[in-house]
Tab-separated table of C-alpha atoms in Angstrom:
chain	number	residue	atom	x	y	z
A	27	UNK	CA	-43.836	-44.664	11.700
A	28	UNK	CA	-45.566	-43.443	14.717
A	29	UNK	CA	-46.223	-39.739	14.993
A	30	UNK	CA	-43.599	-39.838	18.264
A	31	UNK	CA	-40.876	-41.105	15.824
A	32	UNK	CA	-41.240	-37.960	13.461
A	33	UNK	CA	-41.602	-35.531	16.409
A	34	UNK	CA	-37.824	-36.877	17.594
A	35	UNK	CA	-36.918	-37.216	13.840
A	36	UNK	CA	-37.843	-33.293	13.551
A	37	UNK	CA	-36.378	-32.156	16.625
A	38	UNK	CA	-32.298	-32.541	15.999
A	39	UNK	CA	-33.327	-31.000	12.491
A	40	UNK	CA	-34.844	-27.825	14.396
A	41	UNK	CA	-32.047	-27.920	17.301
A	42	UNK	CA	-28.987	-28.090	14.545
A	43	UNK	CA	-30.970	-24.991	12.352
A	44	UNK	CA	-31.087	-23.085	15.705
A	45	UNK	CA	-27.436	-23.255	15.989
A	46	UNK	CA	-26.524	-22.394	12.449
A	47	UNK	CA	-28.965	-19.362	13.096
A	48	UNK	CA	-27.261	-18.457	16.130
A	49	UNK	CA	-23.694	-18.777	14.951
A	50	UNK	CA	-24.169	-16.498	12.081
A	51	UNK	CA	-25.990	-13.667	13.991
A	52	UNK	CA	-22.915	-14.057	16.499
A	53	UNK	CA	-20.550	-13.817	13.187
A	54	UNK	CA	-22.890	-10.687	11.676
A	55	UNK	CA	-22.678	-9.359	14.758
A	56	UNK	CA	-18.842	-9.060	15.191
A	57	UNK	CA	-18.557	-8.172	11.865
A	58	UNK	CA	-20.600	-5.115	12.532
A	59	UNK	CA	-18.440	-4.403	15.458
A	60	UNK	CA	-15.545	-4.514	13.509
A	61	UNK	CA	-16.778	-2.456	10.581
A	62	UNK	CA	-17.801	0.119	13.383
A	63	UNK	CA	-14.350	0.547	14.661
A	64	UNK	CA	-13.156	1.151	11.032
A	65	UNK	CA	-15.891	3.778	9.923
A	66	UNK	CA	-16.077	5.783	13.019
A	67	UNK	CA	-12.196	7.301	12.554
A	68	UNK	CA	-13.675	8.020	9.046
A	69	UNK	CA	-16.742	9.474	10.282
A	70	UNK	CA	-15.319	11.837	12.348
A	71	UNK	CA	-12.621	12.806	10.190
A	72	UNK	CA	-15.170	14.030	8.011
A	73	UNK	CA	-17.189	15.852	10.405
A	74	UNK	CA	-14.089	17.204	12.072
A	75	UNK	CA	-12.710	18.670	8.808
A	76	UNK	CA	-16.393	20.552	8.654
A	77	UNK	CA	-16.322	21.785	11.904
A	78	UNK	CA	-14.459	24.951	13.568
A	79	UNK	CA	-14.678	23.629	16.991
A	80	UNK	CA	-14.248	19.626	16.304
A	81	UNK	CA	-12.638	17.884	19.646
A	82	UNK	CA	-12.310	13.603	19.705
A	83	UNK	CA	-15.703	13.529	20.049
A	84	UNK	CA	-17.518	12.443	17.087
A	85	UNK	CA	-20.147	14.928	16.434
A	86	UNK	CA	-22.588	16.607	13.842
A	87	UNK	CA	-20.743	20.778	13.975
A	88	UNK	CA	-23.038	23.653	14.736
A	89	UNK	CA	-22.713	24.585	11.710
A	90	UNK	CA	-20.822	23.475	8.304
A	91	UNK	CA	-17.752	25.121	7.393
A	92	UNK	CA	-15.038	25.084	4.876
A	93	UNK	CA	-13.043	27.208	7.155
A	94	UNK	CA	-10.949	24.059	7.966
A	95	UNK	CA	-9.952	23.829	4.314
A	96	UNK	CA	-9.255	27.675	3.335
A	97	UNK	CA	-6.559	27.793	6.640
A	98	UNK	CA	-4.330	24.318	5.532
A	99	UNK	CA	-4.319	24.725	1.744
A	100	UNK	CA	-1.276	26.837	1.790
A	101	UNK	CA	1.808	26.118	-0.218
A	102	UNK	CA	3.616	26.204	3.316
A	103	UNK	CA	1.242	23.499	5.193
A	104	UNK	CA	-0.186	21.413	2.466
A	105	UNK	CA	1.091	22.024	-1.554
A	106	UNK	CA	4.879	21.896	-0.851
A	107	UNK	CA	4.443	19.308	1.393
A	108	UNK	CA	2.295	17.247	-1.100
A	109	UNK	CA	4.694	17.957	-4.166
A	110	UNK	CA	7.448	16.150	-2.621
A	111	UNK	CA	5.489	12.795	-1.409
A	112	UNK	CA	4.525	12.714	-4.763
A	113	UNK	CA	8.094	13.193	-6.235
A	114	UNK	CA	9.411	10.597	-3.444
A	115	UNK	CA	6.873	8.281	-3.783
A	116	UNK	CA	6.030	8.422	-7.604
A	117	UNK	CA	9.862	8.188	-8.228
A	118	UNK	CA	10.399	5.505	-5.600
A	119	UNK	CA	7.619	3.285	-6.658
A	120	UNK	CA	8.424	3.242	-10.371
A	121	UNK	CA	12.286	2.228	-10.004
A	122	UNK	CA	10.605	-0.416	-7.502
A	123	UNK	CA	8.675	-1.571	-10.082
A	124	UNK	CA	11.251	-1.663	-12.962
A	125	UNK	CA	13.713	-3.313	-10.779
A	126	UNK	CA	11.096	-5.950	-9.154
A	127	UNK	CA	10.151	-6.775	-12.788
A	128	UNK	CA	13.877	-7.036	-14.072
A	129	UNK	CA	14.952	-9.380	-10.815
A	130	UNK	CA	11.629	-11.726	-10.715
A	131	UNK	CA	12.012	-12.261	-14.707
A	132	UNK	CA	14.915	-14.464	-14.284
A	133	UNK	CA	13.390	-15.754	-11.694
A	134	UNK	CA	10.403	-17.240	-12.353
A	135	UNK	CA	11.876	-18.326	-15.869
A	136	UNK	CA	15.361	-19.608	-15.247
A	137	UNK	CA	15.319	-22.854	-12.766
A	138	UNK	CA	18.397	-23.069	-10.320
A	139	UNK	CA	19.485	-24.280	-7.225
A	140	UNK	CA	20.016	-20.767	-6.072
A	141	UNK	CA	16.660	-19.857	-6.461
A	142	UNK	CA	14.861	-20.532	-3.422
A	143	UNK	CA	17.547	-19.576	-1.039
A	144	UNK	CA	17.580	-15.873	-2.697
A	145	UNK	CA	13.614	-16.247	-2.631
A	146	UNK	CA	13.589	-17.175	0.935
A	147	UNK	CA	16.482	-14.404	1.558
A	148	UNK	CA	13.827	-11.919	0.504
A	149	UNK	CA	11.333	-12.968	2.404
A	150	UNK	CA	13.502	-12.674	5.226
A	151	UNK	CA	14.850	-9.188	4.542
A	152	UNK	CA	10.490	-8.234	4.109
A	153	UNK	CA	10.186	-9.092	8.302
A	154	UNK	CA	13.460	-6.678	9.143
A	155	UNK	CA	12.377	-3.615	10.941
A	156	UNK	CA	12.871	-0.295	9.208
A	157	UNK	CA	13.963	1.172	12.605
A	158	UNK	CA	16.867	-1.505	12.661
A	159	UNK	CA	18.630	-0.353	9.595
A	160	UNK	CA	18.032	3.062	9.893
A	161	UNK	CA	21.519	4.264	12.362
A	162	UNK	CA	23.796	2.341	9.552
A	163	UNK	CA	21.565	3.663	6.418
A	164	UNK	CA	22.304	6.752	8.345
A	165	UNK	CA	25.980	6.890	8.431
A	166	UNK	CA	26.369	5.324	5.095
A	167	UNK	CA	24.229	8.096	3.754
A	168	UNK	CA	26.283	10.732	5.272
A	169	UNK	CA	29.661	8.807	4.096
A	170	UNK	CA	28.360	9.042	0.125
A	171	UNK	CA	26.615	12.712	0.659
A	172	UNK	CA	22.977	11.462	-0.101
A	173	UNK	CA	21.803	12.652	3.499
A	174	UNK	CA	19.099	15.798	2.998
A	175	UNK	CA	18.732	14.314	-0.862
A	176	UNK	CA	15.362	14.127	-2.577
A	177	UNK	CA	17.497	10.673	-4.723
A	178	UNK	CA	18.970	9.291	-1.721
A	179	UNK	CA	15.599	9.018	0.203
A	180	UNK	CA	13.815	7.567	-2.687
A	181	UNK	CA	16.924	5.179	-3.509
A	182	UNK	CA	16.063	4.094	-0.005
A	183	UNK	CA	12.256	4.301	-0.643
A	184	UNK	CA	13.037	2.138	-3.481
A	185	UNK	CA	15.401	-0.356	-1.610
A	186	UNK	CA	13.163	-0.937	1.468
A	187	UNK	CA	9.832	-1.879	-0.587
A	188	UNK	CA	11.722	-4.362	-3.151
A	189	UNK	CA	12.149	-7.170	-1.229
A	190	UNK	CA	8.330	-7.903	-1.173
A	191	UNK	CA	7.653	-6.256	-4.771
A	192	UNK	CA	10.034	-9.071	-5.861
A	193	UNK	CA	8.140	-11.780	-4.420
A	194	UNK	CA	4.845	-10.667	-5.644
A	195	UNK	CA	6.077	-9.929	-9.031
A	196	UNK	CA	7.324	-13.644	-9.068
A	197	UNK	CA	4.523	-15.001	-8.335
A	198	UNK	CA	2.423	-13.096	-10.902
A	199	UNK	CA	5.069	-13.659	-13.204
A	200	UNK	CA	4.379	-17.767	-12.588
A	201	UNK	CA	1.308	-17.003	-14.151
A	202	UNK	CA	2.292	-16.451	-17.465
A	203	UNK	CA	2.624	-19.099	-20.154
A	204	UNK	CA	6.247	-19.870	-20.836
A	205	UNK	CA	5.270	-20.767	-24.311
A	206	UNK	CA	3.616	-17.694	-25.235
A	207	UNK	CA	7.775	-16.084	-24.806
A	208	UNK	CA	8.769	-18.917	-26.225
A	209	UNK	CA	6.953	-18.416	-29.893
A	210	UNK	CA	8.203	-15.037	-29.871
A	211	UNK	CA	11.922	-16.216	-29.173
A	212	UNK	CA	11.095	-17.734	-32.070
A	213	UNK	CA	10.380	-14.860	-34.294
A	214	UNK	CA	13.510	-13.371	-33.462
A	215	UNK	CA	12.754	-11.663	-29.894
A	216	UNK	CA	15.217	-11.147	-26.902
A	217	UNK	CA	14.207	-12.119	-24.097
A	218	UNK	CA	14.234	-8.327	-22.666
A	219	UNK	CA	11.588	-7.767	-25.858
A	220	UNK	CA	9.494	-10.630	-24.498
A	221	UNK	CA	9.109	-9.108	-20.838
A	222	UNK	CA	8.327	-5.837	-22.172
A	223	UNK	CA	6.163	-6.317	-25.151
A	224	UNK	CA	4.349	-9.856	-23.461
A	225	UNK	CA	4.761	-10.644	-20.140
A	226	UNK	CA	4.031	-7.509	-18.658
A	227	UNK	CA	1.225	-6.496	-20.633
A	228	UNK	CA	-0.437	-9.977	-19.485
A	229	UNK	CA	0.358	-9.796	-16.077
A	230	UNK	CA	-1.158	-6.005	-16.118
A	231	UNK	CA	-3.230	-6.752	-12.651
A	232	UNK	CA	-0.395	-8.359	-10.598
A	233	UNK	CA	1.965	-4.883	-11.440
A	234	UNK	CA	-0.980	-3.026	-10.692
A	235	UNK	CA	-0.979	-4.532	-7.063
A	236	UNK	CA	3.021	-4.460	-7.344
A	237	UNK	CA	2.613	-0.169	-7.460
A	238	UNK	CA	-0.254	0.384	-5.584
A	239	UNK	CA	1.498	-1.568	-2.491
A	240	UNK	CA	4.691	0.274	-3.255
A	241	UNK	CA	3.276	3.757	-3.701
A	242	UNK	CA	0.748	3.029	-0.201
A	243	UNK	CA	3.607	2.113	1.732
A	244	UNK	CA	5.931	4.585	1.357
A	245	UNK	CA	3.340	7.685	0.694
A	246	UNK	CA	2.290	6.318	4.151
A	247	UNK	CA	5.948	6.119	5.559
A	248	UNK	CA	7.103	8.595	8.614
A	249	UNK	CA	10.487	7.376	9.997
A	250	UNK	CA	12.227	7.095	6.847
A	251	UNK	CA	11.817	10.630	5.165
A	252	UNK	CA	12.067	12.261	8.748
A	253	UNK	CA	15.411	10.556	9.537
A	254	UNK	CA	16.646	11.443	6.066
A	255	UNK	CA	16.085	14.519	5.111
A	256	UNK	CA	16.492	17.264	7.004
A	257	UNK	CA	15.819	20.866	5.357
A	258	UNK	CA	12.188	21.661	6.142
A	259	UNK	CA	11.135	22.434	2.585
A	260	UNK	CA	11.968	19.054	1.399
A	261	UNK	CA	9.681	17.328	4.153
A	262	UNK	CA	6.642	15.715	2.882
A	263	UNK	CA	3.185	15.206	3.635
A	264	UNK	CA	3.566	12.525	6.093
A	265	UNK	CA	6.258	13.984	8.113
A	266	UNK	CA	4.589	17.600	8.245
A	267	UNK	CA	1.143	16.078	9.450
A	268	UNK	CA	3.321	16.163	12.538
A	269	UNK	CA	3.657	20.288	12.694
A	270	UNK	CA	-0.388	19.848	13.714
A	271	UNK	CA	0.314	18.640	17.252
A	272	UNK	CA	1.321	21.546	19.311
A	273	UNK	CA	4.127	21.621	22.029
A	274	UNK	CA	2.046	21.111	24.863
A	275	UNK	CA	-0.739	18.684	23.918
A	276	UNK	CA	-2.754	21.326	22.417
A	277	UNK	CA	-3.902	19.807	18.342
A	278	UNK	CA	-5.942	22.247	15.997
A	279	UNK	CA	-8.455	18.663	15.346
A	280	UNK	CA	-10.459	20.953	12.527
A	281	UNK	CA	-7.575	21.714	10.240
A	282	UNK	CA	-5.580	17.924	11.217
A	283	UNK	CA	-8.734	16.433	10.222
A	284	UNK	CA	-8.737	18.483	6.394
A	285	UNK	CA	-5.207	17.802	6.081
A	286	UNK	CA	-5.877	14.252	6.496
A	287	UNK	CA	-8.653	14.083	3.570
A	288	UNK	CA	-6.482	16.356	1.257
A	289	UNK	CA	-3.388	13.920	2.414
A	290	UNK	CA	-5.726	10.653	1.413
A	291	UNK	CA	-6.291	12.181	-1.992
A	292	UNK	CA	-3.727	10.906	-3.958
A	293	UNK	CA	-3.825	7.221	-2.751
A	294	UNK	CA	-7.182	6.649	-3.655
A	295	UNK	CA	-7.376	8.550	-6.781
A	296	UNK	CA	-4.102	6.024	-7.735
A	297	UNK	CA	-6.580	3.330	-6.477
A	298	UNK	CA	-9.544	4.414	-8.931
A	299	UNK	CA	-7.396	4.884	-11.623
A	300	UNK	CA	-5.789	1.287	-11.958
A	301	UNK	CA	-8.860	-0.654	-10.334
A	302	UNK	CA	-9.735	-1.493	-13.637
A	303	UNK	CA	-6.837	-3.490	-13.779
A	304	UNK	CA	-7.055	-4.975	-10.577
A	305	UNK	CA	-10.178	-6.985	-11.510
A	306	UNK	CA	-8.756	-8.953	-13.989
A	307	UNK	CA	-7.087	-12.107	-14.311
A	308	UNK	CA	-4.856	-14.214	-16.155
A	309	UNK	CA	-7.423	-15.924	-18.605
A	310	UNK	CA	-4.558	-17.355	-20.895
A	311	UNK	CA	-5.221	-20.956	-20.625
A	312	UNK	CA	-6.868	-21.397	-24.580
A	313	UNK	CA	-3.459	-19.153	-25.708
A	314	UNK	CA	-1.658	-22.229	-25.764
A	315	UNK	CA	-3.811	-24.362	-27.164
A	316	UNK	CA	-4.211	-25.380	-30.814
């Protein structure tokens, strides 16, 4: 082979290198673009909440300050306000939970024709706008007296999120070998014992995902809460974020931004606390064996 021969032989080798070089640069690249516009919000939200005289501008302050803090931890602006997300959401996102894990149960267990239309049903009702149902959630709400109602709102909390907490719960549920229920039906166990007592210990990570999505969503939820309740002290966090934005364009950007860090709080110590659980996996494949 001529020393022409391994030159061309070489060259497509180099040429197709070059592109794979080039292509992941260009996909580094936008990546980095991407992560940019997510950390910059953050990065001046934190700076912001430091600084007396923070604008949209992200900045280092003059000079550090908790000044920000001292003026919105108030029981007025921030601990009231806090208190009932966590009432609304806590309470909302367990009955979402206990109900998503008592409807996807039968589910995922019991075969039937009528399964997949309900499952497809759900999906369905998951793409539905919130702002469409709201006028007749309204009036039935008023009709039954749960309007200005800690329980109506998170009944509707509750109602809203299930849908998809269904369909995730089913398919975690799929998960879980049938026979492992089945050898306890055998010792004597209902099949209410073997949801509680197997099942939904195994299946630990997919409810974890099932109430973190549940709690996210509605901790992060304006329209409902504000449409719903009416008496100020019963707001929560997310709707009195709002009382930040003055009348006539003017926002106090200091004190929005540590309201928004304190407001964050909860969500990602929930997070932390259960990411343990989110980690792991269904590893039951040698529990039916033997």
């Amino acid at each position: 082979m001529s020393a022409n021969t391994v030159r061309t032989a070489k060259s497509p080798a180099r040429s197709l290198s070059s592109r794979r070089t080039g292509r992941r640069l260009a996909a580094d690249a936008g990546l980095l673009v991407v992560a940019a516009a997510f950390v910059l919000p953050l990065v001046w939200v934190i700076l912001s909440s430091l600084d007396t005289e923070a604008d949209l501008k992200v900045k280092m302050p003059d000079g550090i300050t908790l000044d920000n803090y001292d003026a919105v931890l108030t029981p007025e602006i921030t601990f009231t306000p806090l208190l009932n997300s966590l009432l609304l959401c806590g309470g909302g996102t367990i009955l979402t939970v206990v109900c998503a894990a008592l409807a996807a149960y039968p589910l995922s267990r019991f075969k039937s024709r009528l399964n997949r239309p309900f499952m497809l049903t759900i999906l369905f009702a998951t793409s539905l706008p919130i702002t469409a149902i709201m006028v007749p959630v309204y009036a039935l709400f008023v009709q039954v007296d749960l309007i200005d109602t800690m329980q109506g709102t998170i009944f509707f909390f509750a109602a809203s999120q299930l849908p998809f907490a269904i369909w995730l719960m089913k398919n975690f549920m799929d998960g879980v070998p049938k026979e492992l229920e089945e050898a306890a039906w055998t010792d004597g166990a209902s099949p209410f014992q073997s949801l509680l007592r197997i099942v939904l210990p195994l299946m630990g990570p997919g409810v974890a995902v099932v109430t973190v999505f549940s709690f996210v969503m509605m901790w992060g939820n304006f329209f409902v809460p504000f449409m719903l309740l009416l008496t100020p002290e019963q707001m929560p966090a997310s709707v009195s974020i709002n009382d930040f934005f003055g009348n006539k364009g003017t926002v106090i950007y200091g004190q929005l931004a540590a309201f928004s860090i304190i407001y964050s709080t909860p969500v990602i110590l929930l997070y932390v606390l259960i990411s343990r659980r989110l980690g792991g996996g269904f590893a039951l494949g040698g529990a039916v064996k033997g």
